[in-house]
Amino acid sequence: MVLNSLDKMVQLQKNTANIRNICVLAHVDHGKTTLADCLISSNGIISSRLAGKLRYLDSREDEQVRGITMKSSAISLHYTQGNEEYLINLIDSPGHVDFSSEVSTAVRICDGCIIVVDAVEGVCPQTQAVLRQAWLENIRPVLVINKIDRLIVELKFTPQEAYSHLKNILEQINALTGTLFTSKVLEERAERESEPQANTGEQLYDWSAGLEDTDDSHLYFAPEQGNVVFASAIDGWGFGIEHFAKIYSKKIGIKKEVLLKTLWGDYYINMKAKKIMKVDQAKGKKPLFVQLILENIWSLYDAVMKRDKEKMDKIVTSLGLKIGAREARHSDPRVQINAVCSQWLPVSHAVLAMVCQQLPSPLDVTSERVEKLMCTGSQTFDSLPPETQALKAAFMKCGSEDAAPVIIFVSKMFAVDAKALPQNRPRPLTHEEIAERRERARQRHAEKLAAAQGQAPTGSPPDGSTPDTGPEGEEPKGEEQQVESVTPDPGPQENDSQETFVAFARVFSGVARRGKSIFVLGPKYSPAEFLQRVPLGFSAPPDGLPPVPHMARCTLQHLYLLMGRELQELEEVPPGNVLGIGGLQDFVLKSATLCSLPSCPPFIPLTFEATPIVRVAVEPKHPSEMPQLVKGMKLLNQADPCVQVLIQETGEHVLVTAGEVHLQRCLDDLRDRFAKIQISVSEPIIPFRETITKPPRVDMVNEEIGKQQKVAVIYQTKEDQSKIPEGIQVDSDGLITMTTPNKLATLSVRAMPLPEAVTRMLEENSDLIRSLEQLTSSLNEGENAQAVHGKTREKIWEFKGKLEQHLTGRKWRNAVDQIWSFGPRKCGPNILVNRSEDFQNSVWTGPAGTASKEASRYRDVGNSIVSGFQLATLSGPMCEEPLMGVCFVLEKWDLSKFEEQGASEKQDGDLGKAEQEEGAARPGGDGSLALPEGHPGPVEKRTPQKGECPLPDCYGPLSGQLIATMKEACRYALQVKPQRLMAAMYTCDIMATSDVLGRVYAVLSKREGRVLQEEMKEGTDMFIIKAVLPVAESFGFADEIRKRTSGLASPQLVFSHWEVIPSDPFWVPTTEEEYLHFGEKADSENQARKYMNAVRKRKGLYVEEKIVEHAEKQRTLSKNK
């Protein structure tokens, strides 16, 4: 096929029914980019000989060096089938787990995907992850089983063995799809059951769970359905069953429809009767797939590998192919195979035909997918404003008329060198321009000569001197290029090497035109809020709108057709197409929704499989270059969908990335593209969490505590006493009672560990907790509670019910009703329970819509206590890391002295200031406060009612003292309980052959890893090992495993969970047995203490360690080296 012109592509873009937006998804190294190369070569963009070697879509240098894809890139291809012409927007995505965020950005703007699976390795962990991502985005997959040549050349399978192996792979993938399907059906059923039903009387429990009624046959991969292609992309061949069904229906004389159903499966042919049988008559009959298809391919490979020239010629002539002399003489047999197969069974034809027939066009988008995209957070589609719901029809219709609303989703921003943009490319000059330039050059030359001969420059005519002295901006464009080529000017040079951002987007509705003005909706924008702020509603004219949060207005400056490494400029893009948009870098950070109507909601945020967990601090080598680093990090943050850029309290600039390879790529980008300076990078900052546990039953040598002789009891108690300063009472059960420094308020706090299930629930529901806290705080501040949809309230009550189920027993009685706050940052996995008698307040008052009277009275004091709790949970006592899984119980708080003082002060104030005007605010008297930011004044200024004792000085010294006292009380309450560190854990999937298993285990055990399971893959000698590994020990792990196993094992690390490190960081031997076992110093490595001291050292906190370890040893200069 020939290379298509831009006009042809523009014409194809207009026929929405024949557009296919697809992405290629797979595990790392399964052949996505090679397959993409084969498809690109069919359009003549690259040579078919280079397909697979060039890796055209891997345009970055480090992608070519490492041999893996690191970013998703798009290209538009043209494919003709019969009379129909199709435009295929192909997106190649990375397979490495560190870059799975790029997969999310690609999947969002596609309608279908090609799942590629290696025929040898089969289904791998990342294959499961990408299938799940495709499933979550409601896009239809088709399957390519790639690298079948490895079954022939490497594993030396017979056709029969290869057939059963391929059958196994198909079963594994279909089992995965089945699991996803059943979980979805069961979720829907659970939702239906939770809805109130009218006729509950006659209802019977139905165990079938709706699985029988739902048809799921179209979801599975089956060659007879036409959604599976068998291929070897490196050798350029691939086929679907249809291709062979056509050929053999003519040869054997059996109908094509029959062959389509029987070519895959256990069907055999009886050649005499020309019938296809289900069960073999005589033993040893081969299935049709083996006999008619695989054996032919095997015999071709056999002939080429054994250099059987006669057989080769015979095959080539019988297939009616022509092979060039160069390929026929070539010494590498793979070249000959490629030459024959790419003509006989071109992989591009098989895959593109399958894509056009099986995958949906943008017009076929399901209503379910549209509703899912439009509902952010905990909203449901029915709760959206009616104008917003009306947009669903525009989505489904994909209309290109002028009245249709323009809806575009930007899934990511990618950086492009400014020189590569089409408008900055040097264009060929016309004859007139060349003549004009020549004339100008002559003129300039004459002036220089005149100046050299001593003539006064003032005498020269003003218009003649303009080219020399005029400002750069006024010169014609041609002139600028001339000047640059003659004398390189430093200004434009810097400008040229600048990175500009192009938005990777898709038009869902309407036509995107250059110069069109459009709204940019941030992820937190809400159409409902727009209605509140704009009196005219959605019909308001777009020009004079008041400022609405998370909404900006911009112009589409440049539209580009994405062609892999190149961009082509377009004037307009019809709906259903993938495009690049220039000039959005000031409006869009990572992703956004663009719409011509403000009634459009922002699309649901992208779901990322990998959580960024690896942190490093960066600083410039030369401190003077700090501004470049800050600017560079801003650009990097915009260019990468997954990276996070933070400035910590300490002033460090921190990069948070998904893994080691991702970190390396981000640092290279920062050095070479965005900041262009030398940077120094810290050791990775490993996150920990702090928690408490129940007191242990047995000591370190498994003796029951309390039964054995204590030796170092005095030593232990002394250390315990030194932890808690004087003036703080500690009960035997860990209740801490503290008084504020001005002796006006007393607090009693106890810390308890939360059950694991509760901690997990709090982590998973952080968004719900955030909306719950917002509700309660807005109600307590006296504002009108925001309108919350019933579904959200239902979710909140359901969440409360689950908490009550898990928190049972005497010590948790009524605890859920008394929850006052969550922390840190009001949505974390720790809770504050308020058990004081005189003040009842709970976080559940928000959804219930009732604020208690005393809540408003004690509100400001309560806020100080909650702030103290938030600070305590944000940095624990061990190494200032956040807490996790801790419940603080405020048993009582005594404010009687504070209230007495307030009452006496009020009387004094009334006597002294009676003559002042009534409306003046009395600082100690009437409870009017310094307003917290953003709250309206009139609500706050309330006078105390009869019988209500006013609280003076709410934001004065006492408020700060309460915060500090509460924080300290929480910290001491933690310290009297057994403290533990929690480490972040990776799940680690390793595929290794049996001969290197021992080495893999050695590396794992050296790095504190724990093997969970190990299973052998059927039909191969590969083992799959599942293990967990602390993030702290994971740096250099992948490299070490590769080195130790000579590259035969490669790990995939994905952040999984937090796990308590069992050893006590403060442990010292206290009993005789422990002394005997561990020695007096007990200096055997304590994992938790090692981690704790490392974090304390990094943060500049006090670390208890001896500077001189072995004072009695002689140290000389030579030994000291």
CSV table of C-alpha atoms in Angstrom, one decimal, residues 523-702:
chain,number,residue,atom,x,y,z
A,523,PRO,CA,-11.3,17.3,37.4
A,524,LYS,CA,-13.1,19.0,40.4
A,525,TYR,CA,-15.5,21.2,38.3
A,526,SER,CA,-19.2,20.6,38.9
A,527,PRO,CA,-22.0,21.7,36.6
A,528,ALA,CA,-24.2,22.0,39.7
A,529,GLU,CA,-21.9,24.6,41.2
A,530,PHE,CA,-21.9,26.5,37.9
A,531,LEU,CA,-25.7,26.7,38.2
A,532,GLN,CA,-25.4,28.1,41.7
A,533,ARG,CA,-22.9,30.8,40.7
A,534,VAL,CA,-24.4,31.9,37.4
A,535,PRO,CA,-28.0,33.2,37.7
A,536,LEU,CA,-28.9,32.6,34.0
A,537,GLY,CA,-27.8,29.0,34.2
A,538,PHE,CA,-26.3,27.1,31.2
A,539,SER,CA,-28.0,29.5,28.8
A,540,ALA,CA,-25.8,32.4,30.0
A,541,PRO,CA,-23.6,33.9,27.2
A,542,PRO,CA,-20.1,32.5,27.4
A,543,ASP,CA,-18.3,35.8,27.3
A,544,GLY,CA,-19.2,37.7,30.4
A,545,LEU,CA,-19.3,34.8,32.9
A,546,PRO,CA,-18.4,35.3,36.6
A,547,PRO,CA,-15.3,33.2,37.7
A,548,VAL,CA,-16.3,29.6,38.3
A,549,PRO,CA,-13.8,27.4,40.1
A,550,HIS,CA,-12.0,24.7,38.1
A,551,MET,CA,-13.2,26.2,34.8
A,552,ALA,CA,-11.2,28.2,32.3
A,553,ARG,CA,-11.7,29.4,28.8
A,554,CYS,CA,-9.1,29.0,26.1
A,555,THR,CA,-8.7,28.8,22.3
A,556,LEU,CA,-7.7,25.8,20.3
A,557,GLN,CA,-4.6,27.2,18.7
A,558,HIS,CA,-3.2,24.3,16.7
A,559,LEU,CA,-4.7,20.9,15.8
A,560,TYR,CA,-2.4,18.1,14.8
A,561,LEU,CA,-2.7,14.6,13.2
A,562,LEU,CA,-0.5,12.3,15.2
A,563,MET,CA,1.8,10.3,12.9
A,564,GLY,CA,4.2,8.5,15.3
A,565,ARG,CA,7.3,10.7,15.3
A,566,GLU,CA,5.8,13.4,13.2
A,567,LEU,CA,2.9,15.8,13.6
A,568,GLN,CA,0.8,17.1,10.6
A,569,GLU,CA,-1.2,20.3,11.0
A,570,LEU,CA,-5.0,20.2,10.6
A,571,GLU,CA,-7.7,22.9,10.3
A,572,GLU,CA,-10.5,20.9,11.8
A,573,VAL,CA,-11.0,17.4,13.3
A,574,PRO,CA,-14.4,15.7,13.0
A,575,PRO,CA,-15.8,13.6,16.0
A,576,GLY,CA,-14.5,10.2,16.8
A,577,ASN,CA,-10.9,11.0,16.0
A,578,VAL,CA,-7.7,11.0,18.0
A,579,LEU,CA,-5.7,14.3,17.7
A,580,GLY,CA,-3.0,16.5,19.2
A,581,ILE,CA,-3.9,20.0,20.4
A,582,GLY,CA,-1.2,22.7,20.7
A,583,GLY,CA,-1.3,25.7,23.1
A,584,LEU,CA,-3.0,24.1,26.1
A,585,GLN,CA,0.0,23.9,28.4
A,586,ASP,CA,-1.1,26.9,30.5
A,587,PHE,CA,-4.6,25.5,31.0
A,588,VAL,CA,-4.2,21.7,31.3
A,589,LEU,CA,-1.9,20.1,33.8
A,590,LYS,CA,-2.2,16.3,33.0
A,591,SER,CA,-5.7,15.6,31.8
A,592,ALA,CA,-8.9,17.6,31.3
A,593,THR,CA,-12.2,17.7,29.6
A,594,LEU,CA,-12.8,20.4,27.0
A,595,CYS,CA,-16.3,21.4,26.1
A,596,SER,CA,-18.2,24.2,24.3
A,597,LEU,CA,-21.0,24.0,26.9
A,598,PRO,CA,-20.5,24.6,30.7
A,599,SER,CA,-23.2,21.9,31.4
A,600,CYS,CA,-20.7,19.1,30.5
A,601,PRO,CA,-19.3,17.4,33.6
A,602,PRO,CA,-15.6,16.5,33.7
A,603,PHE,CA,-14.9,12.9,32.8
A,604,ILE,CA,-14.2,10.4,35.5
A,605,PRO,CA,-10.5,10.5,36.4
A,606,LEU,CA,-8.1,7.9,34.8
A,607,THR,CA,-7.6,4.8,36.9
A,608,PHE,CA,-3.9,4.0,37.4
A,609,GLU,CA,-2.8,0.5,38.1
A,610,ALA,CA,0.6,1.5,39.6
A,611,THR,CA,0.8,3.7,42.7
A,612,PRO,CA,3.8,6.1,42.7
A,613,ILE,CA,5.8,5.1,45.8
A,614,VAL,CA,9.5,5.6,45.0
A,615,ARG,CA,10.6,9.1,46.2
A,616,VAL,CA,13.9,10.9,45.7
A,617,ALA,CA,14.9,14.4,46.6
A,618,VAL,CA,16.6,16.4,43.8
A,619,GLU,CA,18.7,19.5,43.9
A,620,PRO,CA,20.9,21.3,41.3
A,621,LYS,CA,24.7,20.8,41.4
A,622,HIS,CA,25.1,24.6,41.4
A,623,PRO,CA,22.7,26.3,43.8
A,624,SER,CA,22.4,29.3,41.4
A,625,GLU,CA,20.4,27.0,39.0
A,626,MET,CA,17.5,26.4,41.4
A,627,PRO,CA,15.0,28.4,39.2
A,628,GLN,CA,15.8,26.1,36.2
A,629,LEU,CA,15.2,23.0,38.4
A,630,VAL,CA,11.8,24.4,39.7
A,631,LYS,CA,10.7,25.2,36.1
A,632,GLY,CA,12.0,21.8,34.8
A,633,MET,CA,10.1,19.9,37.5
A,634,LYS,CA,6.9,21.8,36.6
A,635,LEU,CA,7.3,20.7,33.0
A,636,LEU,CA,8.1,17.1,34.0
A,637,ASN,CA,5.0,17.0,36.2
A,638,GLN,CA,2.9,18.1,33.2
A,639,ALA,CA,4.6,15.7,30.7
A,640,ASP,CA,4.2,12.5,32.8
A,641,PRO,CA,0.8,11.2,33.8
A,642,CYS,CA,2.0,9.3,36.8
A,643,VAL,CA,4.8,11.3,38.4
A,644,GLN,CA,4.2,13.6,41.4
A,645,VAL,CA,6.3,16.6,42.3
A,646,LEU,CA,6.3,17.9,45.8
A,647,ILE,CA,8.1,20.4,47.9
A,648,GLN,CA,8.3,19.0,51.5
A,649,GLU,CA,8.2,21.1,54.7
A,650,THR,CA,12.0,20.8,54.8
A,651,GLY,CA,12.2,22.6,51.5
A,652,GLU,CA,13.3,19.5,49.6
A,653,HIS,CA,12.1,19.1,46.0
A,654,VAL,CA,10.8,15.5,45.8
A,655,LEU,CA,9.9,13.3,42.8
A,656,VAL,CA,7.5,10.5,43.4
A,657,THR,CA,7.6,7.8,40.7
A,658,ALA,CA,6.2,4.4,40.1
A,659,GLY,CA,9.4,2.3,40.1
A,660,GLU,CA,13.1,2.3,39.3
A,661,VAL,CA,12.9,2.4,35.5
A,662,HIS,CA,10.3,5.2,35.7
A,663,LEU,CA,12.5,7.1,38.1
A,664,GLN,CA,15.5,6.8,35.8
A,665,ARG,CA,13.5,8.0,32.8
A,666,CYS,CA,12.2,11.0,34.8
A,667,LEU,CA,15.7,12.0,36.0
A,668,ASP,CA,17.1,11.7,32.4
A,669,ASP,CA,14.2,13.9,31.1
A,670,LEU,CA,14.8,16.4,33.9
A,671,ARG,CA,18.6,16.6,33.0
A,672,ASP,CA,18.4,16.6,29.3
A,673,ARG,CA,15.1,18.1,28.3
A,674,PHE,CA,13.3,20.1,30.9
A,675,ALA,CA,15.8,21.7,33.3
A,676,LYS,CA,19.0,21.1,31.2
A,677,ILE,CA,21.2,21.3,34.2
A,678,GLN,CA,23.3,18.9,36.3
A,679,ILE,CA,21.3,17.6,39.2
A,680,SER,CA,22.2,15.6,42.3
A,681,VAL,CA,19.8,13.0,43.5
A,682,SER,CA,19.4,11.7,47.0
A,683,GLU,CA,19.1,8.0,48.0
A,684,PRO,CA,15.4,6.9,47.6
A,685,ILE,CA,13.2,8.2,50.4
A,686,ILE,CA,11.3,5.1,51.6
A,687,PRO,CA,7.9,5.8,53.2
A,688,PHE,CA,7.0,4.1,56.4
A,689,ARG,CA,3.9,4.2,58.7
A,690,GLU,CA,3.8,4.0,62.5
A,691,THR,CA,1.3,1.9,64.4
A,692,ILE,CA,0.7,0.1,67.7
A,693,THR,CA,-0.2,-3.5,68.4
A,694,LYS,CA,-1.7,-5.5,71.2
A,695,PRO,CA,0.8,-6.4,73.9
A,696,PRO,CA,2.6,-9.6,72.9
A,697,ARG,CA,1.9,-12.8,74.8
A,698,VAL,CA,5.4,-14.3,74.4
A,699,ASP,CA,8.8,-12.7,74.4
A,700,MET,CA,11.7,-12.9,71.9
A,701,VAL,CA,12.6,-16.5,72.9
A,702,ASN,CA,9.0,-17.7,72.8
